[in-house]
Coordinates of C-alpha atoms in Angstrom, one line a residue:
M1 CA -46.9 159.8 39.1
N2 CA -46.9 156.0 39.6
P3 CA -48.1 153.5 37.0
P4 CA -51.6 152.9 38.3
A5 CA -52.3 156.7 38.4
V6 CA -51.0 157.2 34.9
L7 CA -53.2 154.4 33.5
V8 CA -56.3 155.7 35.3
A9 CA -55.8 159.2 33.8
V10 CA -55.2 158.0 30.3
L11 CA -58.2 155.6 30.2
S12 CA -60.5 158.4 31.5
A13 CA -59.3 160.8 28.9
L14 CA -59.7 158.3 26.1
L15 CA -63.2 157.3 27.2
L16 CA -64.5 160.8 27.5
T17 CA -62.9 162.0 24.2
A18 CA -64.4 159.0 22.4
G19 CA -67.9 159.8 23.8
A20 CA -67.6 163.4 22.7
A21 CA -66.6 162.4 19.2
H22 CA -69.6 160.1 18.9
A23 CA -72.0 162.8 20.0
Q24 CA -71.0 164.9 16.9
A25 CA -71.8 162.1 14.4
T26 CA -74.9 162.4 12.2
S27 CA -76.6 160.3 9.6
A28 CA -77.5 161.2 6.0
P29 CA -81.1 162.6 5.3
D30 CA -83.6 160.1 3.9
D31 CA -87.3 160.7 3.4
S32 CA -88.2 157.2 2.6
L33 CA -90.3 155.2 5.1
P34 CA -88.8 151.7 5.9
V35 CA -91.4 149.0 5.1
Y36 CA -91.7 145.5 6.5
A37 CA -94.2 142.9 5.2
V38 CA -95.8 140.7 7.7
S39 CA -98.4 137.9 7.4
A40 CA -100.0 135.1 9.5
Q41 CA -97.4 132.7 8.2
D42 CA -94.5 134.7 9.7
S43 CA -92.9 133.5 12.9
G44 CA -90.1 134.6 15.2
R45 CA -89.1 138.3 15.2
I46 CA -88.1 141.2 13.0
E47 CA -84.9 143.0 14.0
L48 CA -85.4 146.5 12.8
G49 CA -81.8 147.5 13.4
S50 CA -80.9 150.6 11.4
H51 CA -83.8 150.2 9.0
V52 CA -85.9 152.9 10.6
G53 CA -86.4 156.6 10.0
L54 CA -84.8 159.0 12.5
L55 CA -85.8 162.5 13.6
V56 CA -83.7 164.2 16.3
D57 CA -85.9 166.7 18.3
A58 CA -83.3 168.8 20.1
G59 CA -85.9 170.8 22.0
G60 CA -88.0 167.8 22.8
Q61 CA -91.2 169.7 22.0
L62 CA -92.5 168.1 18.8
S63 CA -95.9 166.3 18.9
A64 CA -96.5 163.1 16.8
E65 CA -98.2 165.1 14.1
Q66 CA -95.5 167.7 14.0
A67 CA -92.8 165.0 13.8
M68 CA -94.5 163.3 10.9
S69 CA -94.7 166.6 9.0
Q70 CA -91.0 167.2 9.2
S71 CA -90.3 165.3 6.0
A72 CA -87.0 167.2 5.2
A73 CA -85.6 166.5 8.7
W74 CA -86.0 162.7 8.7
Q75 CA -82.8 160.8 8.3
R76 CA -81.7 157.2 7.9
V77 CA -79.8 155.6 10.8
T78 CA -76.3 154.5 9.9
Q79 CA -75.6 152.2 12.9
P80 CA -76.5 148.5 12.7
S81 CA -78.3 149.1 16.1
P82 CA -79.4 152.6 16.9
N83 CA -77.4 153.9 19.8
F84 CA -76.9 157.6 20.4
G85 CA -75.2 157.5 23.8
F86 CA -75.9 160.2 26.4
T87 CA -78.1 162.9 25.0
Q88 CA -80.8 165.3 26.1
A89 CA -82.5 165.4 22.7
A90 CA -85.7 163.4 22.0
H91 CA -85.4 160.9 19.2
W92 CA -88.3 159.9 16.9
F93 CA -88.3 156.7 14.9
R94 CA -90.8 155.6 12.3
F95 CA -91.3 152.5 10.0
R96 CA -94.2 150.8 8.3
L97 CA -95.6 147.3 8.7
D98 CA -97.6 146.0 5.8
N99 CA -100.1 143.3 6.8
L100 CA -100.4 141.1 3.7
G101 CA -103.4 139.2 5.0
A102 CA -107.1 140.0 5.0
V103 CA -107.5 140.0 8.8
P104 CA -105.8 141.9 11.6
L105 CA -102.6 140.5 12.9
S106 CA -101.4 140.6 16.6
R107 CA -97.8 141.7 17.0
Y108 CA -95.6 142.9 19.8
I109 CA -93.2 145.8 19.4
E110 CA -90.4 145.5 21.9
L111 CA -87.8 148.0 23.1
P112 CA -85.4 145.8 25.1
I113 CA -83.8 148.8 26.9
P114 CA -85.8 149.1 30.3
F115 CA -84.1 152.3 31.6
I116 CA -85.5 154.8 29.0
D117 CA -87.4 157.6 30.9
D118 CA -90.0 158.4 28.3
V119 CA -91.3 155.9 25.6
Q120 CA -94.2 156.8 23.3
L121 CA -95.7 154.7 20.5
F122 CA -98.3 155.8 17.9
H123 CA -99.9 153.2 15.6
D124 CA -101.8 154.7 12.6
A125 CA -103.7 152.7 10.0
A126 CA -106.5 153.4 7.5
G127 CA -106.2 157.1 8.3
Q128 CA -106.9 156.7 12.0
R129 CA -104.9 156.3 15.2
R130 CA -105.3 152.6 16.2
A131 CA -103.2 152.5 19.3
Q132 CA -101.1 154.8 21.5
Y133 CA -98.7 154.0 24.4
H134 CA -96.9 156.2 26.9
L135 CA -94.4 154.2 29.0
G136 CA -91.1 154.8 30.7
D137 CA -89.1 154.0 33.8
E138 CA -90.5 157.1 35.5
F139 CA -94.0 155.4 35.6
A140 CA -94.9 152.8 38.2
F141 CA -94.5 149.3 36.8
D142 CA -98.1 148.4 37.5
Q143 CA -99.2 151.1 35.0
R144 CA -97.9 149.0 32.1
G145 CA -100.6 147.2 30.2
F146 CA -98.1 144.5 29.2
K147 CA -96.2 143.2 32.3
N148 CA -92.6 142.7 31.2
Q149 CA -89.2 143.9 32.3
N150 CA -88.8 145.5 28.8
F151 CA -91.1 147.9 27.1
V152 CA -93.5 145.7 25.1
M153 CA -96.4 147.3 23.2
P154 CA -99.0 145.0 21.5
V155 CA -100.5 146.3 18.3
A156 CA -103.3 144.9 16.0
L157 CA -102.1 145.4 12.5
L158 CA -104.9 146.1 10.1
P159 CA -104.7 144.6 6.6
G160 CA -102.6 146.9 4.4
E161 CA -100.3 149.7 5.6
N162 CA -99.7 150.3 9.3
V163 CA -97.4 153.3 10.3
I164 CA -95.5 153.0 13.6
L165 CA -94.1 156.2 15.2
M166 CA -92.0 156.1 18.4
R167 CA -90.5 158.8 20.6
L168 CA -87.7 158.2 23.1
A169 CA -86.3 160.6 25.6
S170 CA -84.1 160.0 28.6
S171 CA -81.6 161.5 31.0
G172 CA -79.4 158.5 30.3
T173 CA -78.4 156.9 27.0
I174 CA -80.8 156.6 24.0
E175 CA -80.7 153.1 22.5
A176 CA -83.4 151.7 20.1
P177 CA -82.7 148.1 19.0
L178 CA -86.4 147.7 18.2
R179 CA -88.0 144.4 17.5
V180 CA -91.3 143.2 16.1
W181 CA -92.5 139.9 17.6
D182 CA -95.0 137.2 16.9
P183 CA -96.7 136.8 20.3
L184 CA -95.9 133.1 20.7
A185 CA -92.3 133.5 19.7
F186 CA -91.9 136.4 22.1
Q187 CA -93.3 134.4 24.9
Q188 CA -90.8 131.6 24.2
A189 CA -87.8 133.9 23.9
N190 CA -88.9 135.8 27.1
D191 CA -89.1 132.5 29.0
H192 CA -85.6 131.6 27.8
E193 CA -84.2 134.9 28.8
K194 CA -85.8 134.7 32.3
L195 CA -84.3 131.2 32.7
V196 CA -80.8 132.5 31.9
Q197 CA -81.2 135.5 34.2
G198 CA -82.5 133.3 37.0
A199 CA -79.4 131.1 36.6
V200 CA -77.2 134.1 36.8
A201 CA -79.0 135.4 39.9
G202 CA -78.9 131.9 41.5
M203 CA -75.1 131.7 40.9
L204 CA -74.4 135.2 42.3
L205 CA -76.6 134.5 45.4
V206 CA -74.8 131.2 46.0
M207 CA -71.5 133.0 45.9
V208 CA -72.8 135.7 48.3
F209 CA -74.1 133.3 50.9
Y210 CA -71.2 130.9 50.6
N211 CA -68.6 133.6 51.1
L212 CA -70.7 135.1 53.9
F213 CA -70.4 131.9 55.8
V214 CA -66.6 131.8 55.1
Y215 CA -66.3 135.3 56.4
L216 CA -68.2 134.5 59.5
A217 CA -65.8 131.5 60.0
T218 CA -62.6 133.4 59.2
R219 CA -63.4 137.1 59.9
E220 CA -61.3 137.9 56.9
R221 CA -62.4 141.4 55.7
S222 CA -61.6 140.6 52.1
Y223 CA -64.6 138.3 52.0
L224 CA -66.8 141.1 53.3
Y225 CA -65.7 143.4 50.6
Y226 CA -66.1 140.6 48.0
I227 CA -69.7 140.0 49.2
G228 CA -70.4 143.8 49.0
F229 CA -69.1 143.9 45.4
V230 CA -71.0 140.8 44.3
A231 CA -74.3 142.1 45.9
S232 CA -73.9 145.6 44.4
Y233 CA -73.1 144.3 41.0
M234 CA -76.1 141.9 41.1
L235 CA -78.4 144.8 41.9
F236 CA -76.8 146.9 39.2
H237 CA -77.2 144.2 36.6
F238 CA -80.8 143.3 37.4
T239 CA -81.7 147.0 37.6
L240 CA -80.0 147.6 34.3
T241 CA -82.0 144.8 32.7
G242 CA -85.3 145.9 34.4
Y243 CA -85.9 142.8 36.6
T244 CA -85.7 144.6 39.9
F245 CA -88.3 147.2 38.8
A246 CA -90.5 144.4 37.5
Y247 CA -90.3 142.0 40.5
V248 CA -88.5 143.7 43.5
W249 CA -89.6 147.4 43.7
P250 CA -92.3 147.9 41.0
N251 CA -93.7 151.0 42.7
A252 CA -90.4 152.6 43.9
V253 CA -90.2 154.9 40.8
R254 CA -88.0 157.5 42.6
W255 CA -85.5 154.9 43.8
N256 CA -85.5 153.1 40.4
S257 CA -84.6 156.4 38.7
F258 CA -81.2 156.4 40.2
A259 CA -80.7 152.8 41.4
I260 CA -78.4 152.1 38.4
S261 CA -75.9 154.8 39.3
T262 CA -76.1 154.0 43.1
C263 CA -75.4 150.3 42.6
M264 CA -72.7 151.1 40.0
A265 CA -70.9 153.4 42.5
A266 CA -71.3 150.9 45.3
A267 CA -69.8 148.1 43.2
T268 CA -66.9 150.4 42.3
L269 CA -66.4 151.3 46.0
F270 CA -66.3 147.6 47.2
A271 CA -64.0 146.7 44.3
G272 CA -61.5 149.3 45.5
L273 CA -61.8 148.3 49.1
F274 CA -61.3 144.6 48.1
T275 CA -58.2 145.5 46.0
S276 CA -56.6 147.6 48.8
H277 CA -57.1 144.9 51.5
F278 CA -56.5 141.8 49.5
L279 CA -53.3 143.0 47.9
R280 CA -52.1 144.4 51.2
L281 CA -51.2 147.7 49.5
R282 CA -50.5 149.5 52.8
E283 CA -47.5 147.2 53.5
F284 CA -46.5 146.8 49.9
S285 CA -46.6 150.4 48.6
R286 CA -47.7 153.5 50.5
S287 CA -48.2 155.5 47.3
A288 CA -50.4 152.8 45.7
W289 CA -52.4 152.5 48.9
R290 CA -53.0 156.3 48.9
V291 CA -54.2 156.1 45.3
M292 CA -56.7 153.4 46.2
Q293 CA -57.8 155.3 49.3
A294 CA -58.5 158.4 47.2
S295 CA -60.4 156.3 44.7
N296 CA -62.4 154.7 47.4
A297 CA -63.2 158.1 48.9
L298 CA -64.4 159.3 45.5
S299 CA -66.5 156.2 45.1
G300 CA -68.1 156.6 48.5
A301 CA -68.8 160.3 47.7
L302 CA -70.4 159.2 44.4
V303 CA -72.6 156.7 46.2
L304 CA -74.0 159.6 48.3
A305 CA -74.2 161.9 45.4
T306 CA -76.5 159.6 43.5
F307 CA -79.2 160.4 46.1
V308 CA -79.0 164.2 45.5
L309 CA -77.5 164.9 42.1
P310 CA -79.4 164.3 38.8
Y311 CA -79.2 160.8 37.4
S312 CA -77.9 162.2 34.0
V313 CA -74.8 163.5 35.9
T314 CA -74.1 160.6 38.2
V315 CA -74.6 157.8 35.6
R316 CA -72.1 159.5 33.3
V317 CA -69.6 160.1 36.1
G318 CA -70.1 156.5 37.3
A319 CA -69.7 155.0 33.8
A320 CA -66.5 157.0 33.2
F321 CA -65.1 156.3 36.7
T322 CA -65.7 152.5 36.6
L323 CA -63.2 151.6 33.9
P324 CA -60.2 153.5 35.5
V325 CA -60.9 151.8 38.9
V326 CA -60.9 148.4 37.2
A327 CA -57.8 149.3 35.3
A328 CA -56.1 150.5 38.5
A329 CA -57.1 147.3 40.3
L330 CA -55.7 145.2 37.5
T331 CA -52.5 147.2 37.2
L332 CA -51.8 146.8 41.0
G333 CA -52.6 143.1 40.8
Y334 CA -50.0 142.5 38.1
W335 CA -47.5 144.7 39.9
R336 CA -47.9 142.6 43.0
W337 CA -47.6 139.4 40.9
I338 CA -44.4 140.6 39.3
K339 CA -43.0 141.5 42.7
G340 CA -43.4 137.9 43.8
A341 CA -47.0 137.7 45.3
T342 CA -48.1 134.4 43.6
F343 CA -51.5 134.6 45.2
A344 CA -52.3 137.5 42.9
R345 CA -52.4 135.4 39.7
F346 CA -56.1 134.5 39.9
Y347 CA -56.8 138.1 41.0
C348 CA -55.2 139.3 37.7
L349 CA -57.1 136.9 35.6
A350 CA -60.4 138.0 37.3
W351 CA -59.9 141.7 36.7
T352 CA -58.7 141.1 33.2
A353 CA -62.0 139.5 32.4
A354 CA -63.9 142.3 34.1
L355 CA -61.9 145.0 32.4
I356 CA -62.7 143.6 29.0
G357 CA -66.4 143.3 29.8
L358 CA -66.7 146.7 31.4
A359 CA -64.8 148.3 28.5
V360 CA -67.2 146.9 26.0
L361 CA -70.2 148.0 28.2
N362 CA -68.9 151.6 28.6
A363 CA -68.1 151.8 24.8
S364 CA -71.7 150.6 24.1
K365 CA -73.3 153.1 26.5
F366 CA -71.3 156.0 25.0
G367 CA -72.4 154.8 21.6
L368 CA -68.9 154.0 20.4
I369 CA -69.8 150.4 19.2
E370 CA -73.0 148.8 18.1
T371 CA -75.3 147.1 20.6
N372 CA -75.8 143.4 20.0
F373 CA -76.0 140.2 22.1
W374 CA -72.3 140.1 22.8
T375 CA -71.8 143.8 23.6
S376 CA -75.0 143.9 25.7
N377 CA -73.8 140.9 27.7
A378 CA -70.1 141.4 27.7
H379 CA -70.0 143.0 31.1
Q380 CA -72.2 140.2 32.5
M381 CA -69.9 137.5 31.1
G382 CA -66.8 139.4 32.4
V383 CA -68.2 140.0 35.9
V384 CA -69.5 136.4 36.2
L385 CA -65.9 135.3 35.5
L386 CA -64.7 137.9 37.9
V387 CA -66.9 136.6 40.7
L388 CA -65.8 133.0 40.2
L389 CA -62.2 133.8 39.8
L390 CA -62.1 136.2 42.8
S391 CA -63.6 133.3 44.9
F392 CA -60.7 131.2 43.7
T393 CA -58.4 134.1 44.5
L394 CA -59.5 134.3 48.1
A395 CA -58.9 130.5 48.6
D396 CA -55.6 130.8 46.8
R397 CA -54.4 133.5 49.1
I398 CA -55.4 131.5 52.2
N399 CA -53.4 128.6 50.8
H400 CA -50.5 130.9 50.1
D401 CA -50.6 132.3 53.7
R402 CA -50.9 128.7 55.0
A403 CA -47.9 127.7 53.0
L404 CA -45.9 130.5 54.4
R405 CA -46.9 129.5 57.9
V406 CA -45.9 125.9 57.3
H407 CA -42.5 127.0 55.9
A408 CA -42.0 129.2 59.0
Q409 CA -42.9 126.2 61.2
E410 CA -40.4 124.0 59.4
Q411 CA -37.6 126.5 59.9
A412 CA -38.5 126.8 63.6
L413 CA -38.5 123.0 64.0
A414 CA -35.1 122.8 62.2
H415 CA -33.6 125.2 64.8
E416 CA -35.3 123.5 67.7
R417 CA -34.8 119.8 67.1
A418 CA -33.7 119.3 70.6
A419 CA -37.0 120.7 72.0
R420 CA -39.0 117.5 71.3
A421 CA -41.5 118.2 73.9
S422 CA -42.2 121.7 72.5
Q423 CA -42.4 120.3 69.0
Q424 CA -44.9 117.6 70.1
A425 CA -47.0 120.2 71.9
L426 CA -47.0 122.4 68.8
I427 CA -48.1 119.4 66.6
E428 CA -50.9 118.6 69.1
T429 CA -52.0 122.2 69.1
K430 CA -52.0 122.3 65.3
T431 CA -54.0 119.1 65.2
A432 CA -56.6 120.4 67.6
A433 CA -56.9 123.6 65.6
N434 CA -57.4 121.6 62.4
L435 CA -60.1 119.5 64.0
E436 CA -61.8 122.6 65.3
L437 CA -61.6 124.2 61.8
E438 CA -63.1 121.0 60.3
R439 CA -65.9 121.1 62.8
R440 CA -66.6 124.8 62.1
V441 CA -66.5 124.2 58.4
A442 CA -68.9 121.3 58.7
A443 CA -71.3 123.4 60.8
R444 CA -71.1 126.3 58.3
T445 CA -71.7 123.8 55.4
Q446 CA -74.9 122.6 57.2
D447 CA -76.0 126.2 57.6
L448 CA -75.3 126.7 53.9
N449 CA -77.4 123.7 53.0
Q450 CA -80.3 125.1 55.1
T451 CA -79.9 128.5 53.4
M452 CA -80.0 126.8 50.0
A453 CA -83.2 125.0 50.9
Q454 CA -84.7 128.3 52.0
L455 CA -83.5 129.9 48.7
Q456 CA -85.2 127.1 46.8
Q457 CA -88.5 127.7 48.6
A458 CA -88.2 131.4 47.9
N459 CA -87.6 130.6 44.2
E460 CA -90.7 128.4 44.1
H461 CA -92.7 131.2 45.7
L462 CA -91.4 133.6 43.1
Q463 CA -92.4 131.1 40.4
R464 CA -96.0 131.1 41.9
L465 CA -96.0 134.9 41.9
S466 CA -94.9 135.0 38.3
T467 CA -98.0 133.0 37.2
T468 CA -100.5 135.0 39.4
D469 CA -102.1 138.3 38.6
G470 CA -101.1 140.7 41.3
L471 CA -104.4 142.6 41.5
T472 CA -107.0 139.8 41.3
Q473 CA -104.9 136.8 42.6
V474 CA -106.1 134.6 39.7
R475 CA -103.8 133.2 37.1
N476 CA -102.2 135.7 34.7
R477 CA -101.9 135.8 31.0
A478 CA -98.5 134.0 30.9
F479 CA -99.9 131.0 32.8
F480 CA -103.0 130.9 30.6
D481 CA -101.0 130.9 27.4
Q482 CA -99.0 128.0 28.6
A483 CA -102.1 126.1 29.9
L484 CA -103.9 126.7 26.6
A485 CA -101.0 125.4 24.5
A486 CA -100.7 122.3 26.8
E487 CA -104.4 121.5 26.9
Y488 CA -104.7 122.0 23.2
R489 CA -102.2 119.3 22.6
R490 CA -103.9 117.0 25.1
A491 CA -107.3 117.6 23.5
F492 CA -105.9 116.9 20.1
R493 CA -104.4 113.6 21.3
L494 CA -107.4 112.4 23.3
K495 CA -110.0 113.9 20.8
T496 CA -111.9 115.7 23.6
A497 CA -113.6 119.1 23.5
L498 CA -111.8 122.3 24.5
T499 CA -113.9 125.4 25.3
L500 CA -113.0 129.0 26.0
I501 CA -115.2 131.6 27.7
L502 CA -113.9 135.1 27.2
F503 CA -115.6 138.0 29.1
D504 CA -115.0 141.5 30.3
I505 CA -116.8 144.1 32.4
D506 CA -119.1 146.3 30.5
H507 CA -118.4 150.1 30.4
F508 CA -115.3 149.6 32.6
K509 CA -113.8 152.8 31.5
R510 CA -117.0 154.6 32.7
I511 CA -116.4 153.1 36.2
N512 CA -112.8 154.3 36.2
D513 CA -113.8 157.8 35.0
S514 CA -116.7 158.1 37.4
F515 CA -115.4 156.6 40.6
G516 CA -111.6 156.4 40.0
H517 CA -109.2 153.6 39.2
L518 CA -109.4 152.3 42.8
A519 CA -113.1 151.6 42.2
G520 CA -112.2 149.8 39.0
D521 CA -109.7 147.7 40.9
A522 CA -112.3 146.9 43.5
C523 CA -114.7 145.7 40.8
L524 CA -112.0 143.5 39.2
R525 CA -111.1 141.9 42.6
A526 CA -114.8 141.3 43.4
L527 CA -115.4 139.7 40.0
A528 CA -112.3 137.5 40.4
D529 CA -113.4 136.4 43.9
L530 CA -116.8 135.5 42.5
M531 CA -115.5 133.6 39.6
R532 CA -112.8 131.8 41.6
L533 CA -115.5 130.1 43.7
K534 CA -117.3 129.0 40.5
V535 CA -114.4 127.6 38.6
Q536 CA -113.3 124.8 40.8
R537 CA -113.0 121.8 38.6
E538 CA -109.5 120.3 38.4
G539 CA -107.8 121.3 35.1
D540 CA -110.1 124.3 34.4
V541 CA -108.3 127.6 34.4
L542 CA -109.5 131.1 35.3
A543 CA -107.1 133.9 34.3
R544 CA -107.0 137.6 33.9
Y545 CA -106.4 138.1 30.2
G546 CA -105.7 141.8 30.3
G547 CA -107.3 145.0 31.7
E548 CA -110.9 144.2 32.6
E549 CA -110.9 141.0 30.4
F550 CA -111.0 137.5 31.9
V551 CA -110.8 134.1 30.3
I552 CA -111.9 130.6 31.4
L553 CA -110.5 127.4 29.9
L554 CA -112.8 124.4 30.2
L555 CA -111.7 120.9 29.6
N556 CA -113.9 118.3 28.0
T557 CA -116.9 120.6 28.0
T558 CA -119.5 120.8 25.2
E559 CA -120.6 124.1 23.7
A560 CA -124.1 123.8 25.1
A561 CA -122.8 123.2 28.6
A562 CA -120.4 126.1 28.3
L563 CA -123.2 128.4 27.1
D564 CA -125.3 127.5 30.1
L565 CA -122.4 128.0 32.4
A566 CA -121.6 131.4 30.9
E567 CA -125.2 132.5 31.3
D568 CA -125.1 131.5 35.0
F569 CA -121.9 133.5 35.3
R570 CA -123.5 136.5 33.6
T571 CA -126.5 136.3 36.0
D572 CA -124.3 136.1 39.1
I573 CA -122.2 139.0 38.0
E574 CA -125.3 141.1 37.3
A575 CA -126.5 140.4 40.8
M576 CA -123.1 141.1 42.4
Q577 CA -122.7 144.1 44.6
V578 CA -119.3 145.8 45.1
P579 CA -119.0 148.0 48.2
F580 CA -116.6 150.9 47.6
D581 CA -116.1 154.1 49.6
G582 CA -119.5 154.0 51.2
Q583 CA -121.2 153.1 47.9
T584 CA -122.5 150.0 46.2
L585 CA -121.3 149.5 42.7
R586 CA -122.9 147.1 40.2
V587 CA -121.4 145.8 37.0
T588 CA -122.4 143.6 34.1
A589 CA -120.3 141.5 31.8
S590 CA -120.4 140.4 28.2
F591 CA -119.4 136.8 27.3
G592 CA -118.0 135.1 24.2
V593 CA -117.9 131.3 24.0
A594 CA -115.9 129.2 21.6
C595 CA -115.5 125.5 21.5
S596 CA -113.4 123.1 19.5
P597 CA -115.5 119.9 19.0
P598 CA -113.9 116.5 19.7
G599 CA -111.8 115.3 16.8
Q600 CA -111.9 118.8 15.2
P601 CA -109.7 120.9 17.4
A602 CA -108.9 124.4 16.4
T603 CA -105.5 125.9 17.0
P604 CA -105.1 127.9 20.2
Q605 CA -104.9 131.1 18.3
T606 CA -108.0 130.3 16.3
L607 CA -110.0 129.3 19.4
L608 CA -109.0 132.6 21.0
A609 CA -109.9 134.6 17.9
Q610 CA -113.3 132.9 17.8
A611 CA -114.0 133.6 21.5
D612 CA -112.9 137.2 21.0
A613 CA -115.2 137.6 18.0
A614 CA -118.1 136.2 20.0
L615 CA -117.3 138.7 22.8
Y616 CA -117.2 141.5 20.3
Q617 CA -120.7 140.3 19.0
A618 CA -122.0 140.4 22.6
K619 CA -120.7 144.0 22.9
H620 CA -122.4 144.9 19.6
D621 CA -125.7 143.3 20.7
G622 CA -126.0 145.6 23.7
R623 CA -123.7 144.0 26.3
N624 CA -124.7 141.9 29.3
C625 CA -125.3 138.9 27.2
V626 CA -123.7 135.6 26.0
R627 CA -122.8 134.9 22.4
R628 CA -121.4 131.8 20.9
A629 CA -118.7 131.7 18.2
K630 CA -119.9 131.3 14.7
A631 CA -119.0 128.0 13.0

């Protein structure tokens, strides 16, 4: 067996053995319930880490009440970040959040692992169930109450003890690096994360389009395989992090359930094809070429298998197969380099970076090492370096080939000094070829600039989509939060009034239960269309706040004017008719109005709380009415 085949076999055996060893590890029993104190003065996030109770439900049949009653079976997690690798068992986690204040606190509980099949959360306080969520990547993205690429579950913590119970089950890995967020801090961190991921996506797209134009100019197949690898990895990465499900195919639940394994297998296939063609293995070593051909055939079969075999099988096979393929590609690169192929030096550096990153990723997914910022992003860092260095590698090999051609030309000219005419003709031909190449490169560069302009327009369109509610086409919660923070600062500086009108549809659940969710959607769209025509003043903001709830931000508007305006809105909504499925639906709405007077501006959170309290009072007073916030 040659060196590449030996390394592939050894790495595969070590990886699978380590994964099996981890699956047998357990943690020590512990009945205590981890407690975290929170208050209104807290900011940022709480990393729960290993400070959660753990119950392993091997049969996956326990209910929340049954899980809480298993006091003797609860354990304390021993890992800094809970990671249990590939497992079929359901895992329960519990902890307690103690609200030290006298009023409810809004907090977000985040599970930053977007590929868990089944995610359930139960919030109990004061002897009652206060909130319950049932999420997972097997549900359409639009069914999430909180639109985010990760699983984010808002809870309102009552004063005193609040018990949080979570259940995770998946055909892939089970990871639970849970976090508790202050809403504002979460929004800031989420915006930063999206900025970073946008930069990564932009860079990868630039490399794809740039090398596509180079391929069209040179017809060098190595560029085509390189493009396939970068595109497959990009889809794999953004599927793994949940962005494709959130923004590209939010309703393609079936495809999303196996897209990770498909893109992983495709990236492995194109990596093998690139290695074989770029290193010219067929001319260099027939045995090495046959090894890579066999690897490519297996990768191609795995791509097809992802469409028919269970995800739990293909993702494990893909994760175990990726590392040996990268190791084989790296080994063959060093072998070629040692044998005198200097163009392989950047290639070796590229795959070394990728091997390290993918090794960390596989170890993390098999639960061999803890999950943190560096382990979670090691593969991303490694493959980004791989993409950049492979681009250098392609250019380096072209230069290498060009140098060989120049050397051959010099030898030919040395033997044919007498043939001056032939030499001159050769020089003229070469000059013409260079001019033609420069012309073609200039043309391709112009095409690239046009493509980049189109890409910028697409990015701007995506930005608009990210601030617009998909159902009602009014502004979404993220845009409103940013607008409220900005206008609050402006009102404070200019000493002007800032007013909020918070309203929602009365008995909206009854509409959904009686006529179906499509009827509820029709009512929401009709309400948004009506209000959009009435909120036209520059600077004012109409947004969908969540579910059937809407909010209007009014600039430099007194409370009296806002109350009159809200009453007009209420009257118009009451008179509105919504045609649906041959019927005419009517709805009413309850309004809460809060205003920060000039010179005495409330904080954005206080203003929202006042408007929400006024809305609650309107509900309590019989609905279909307007109530102002109490001073």
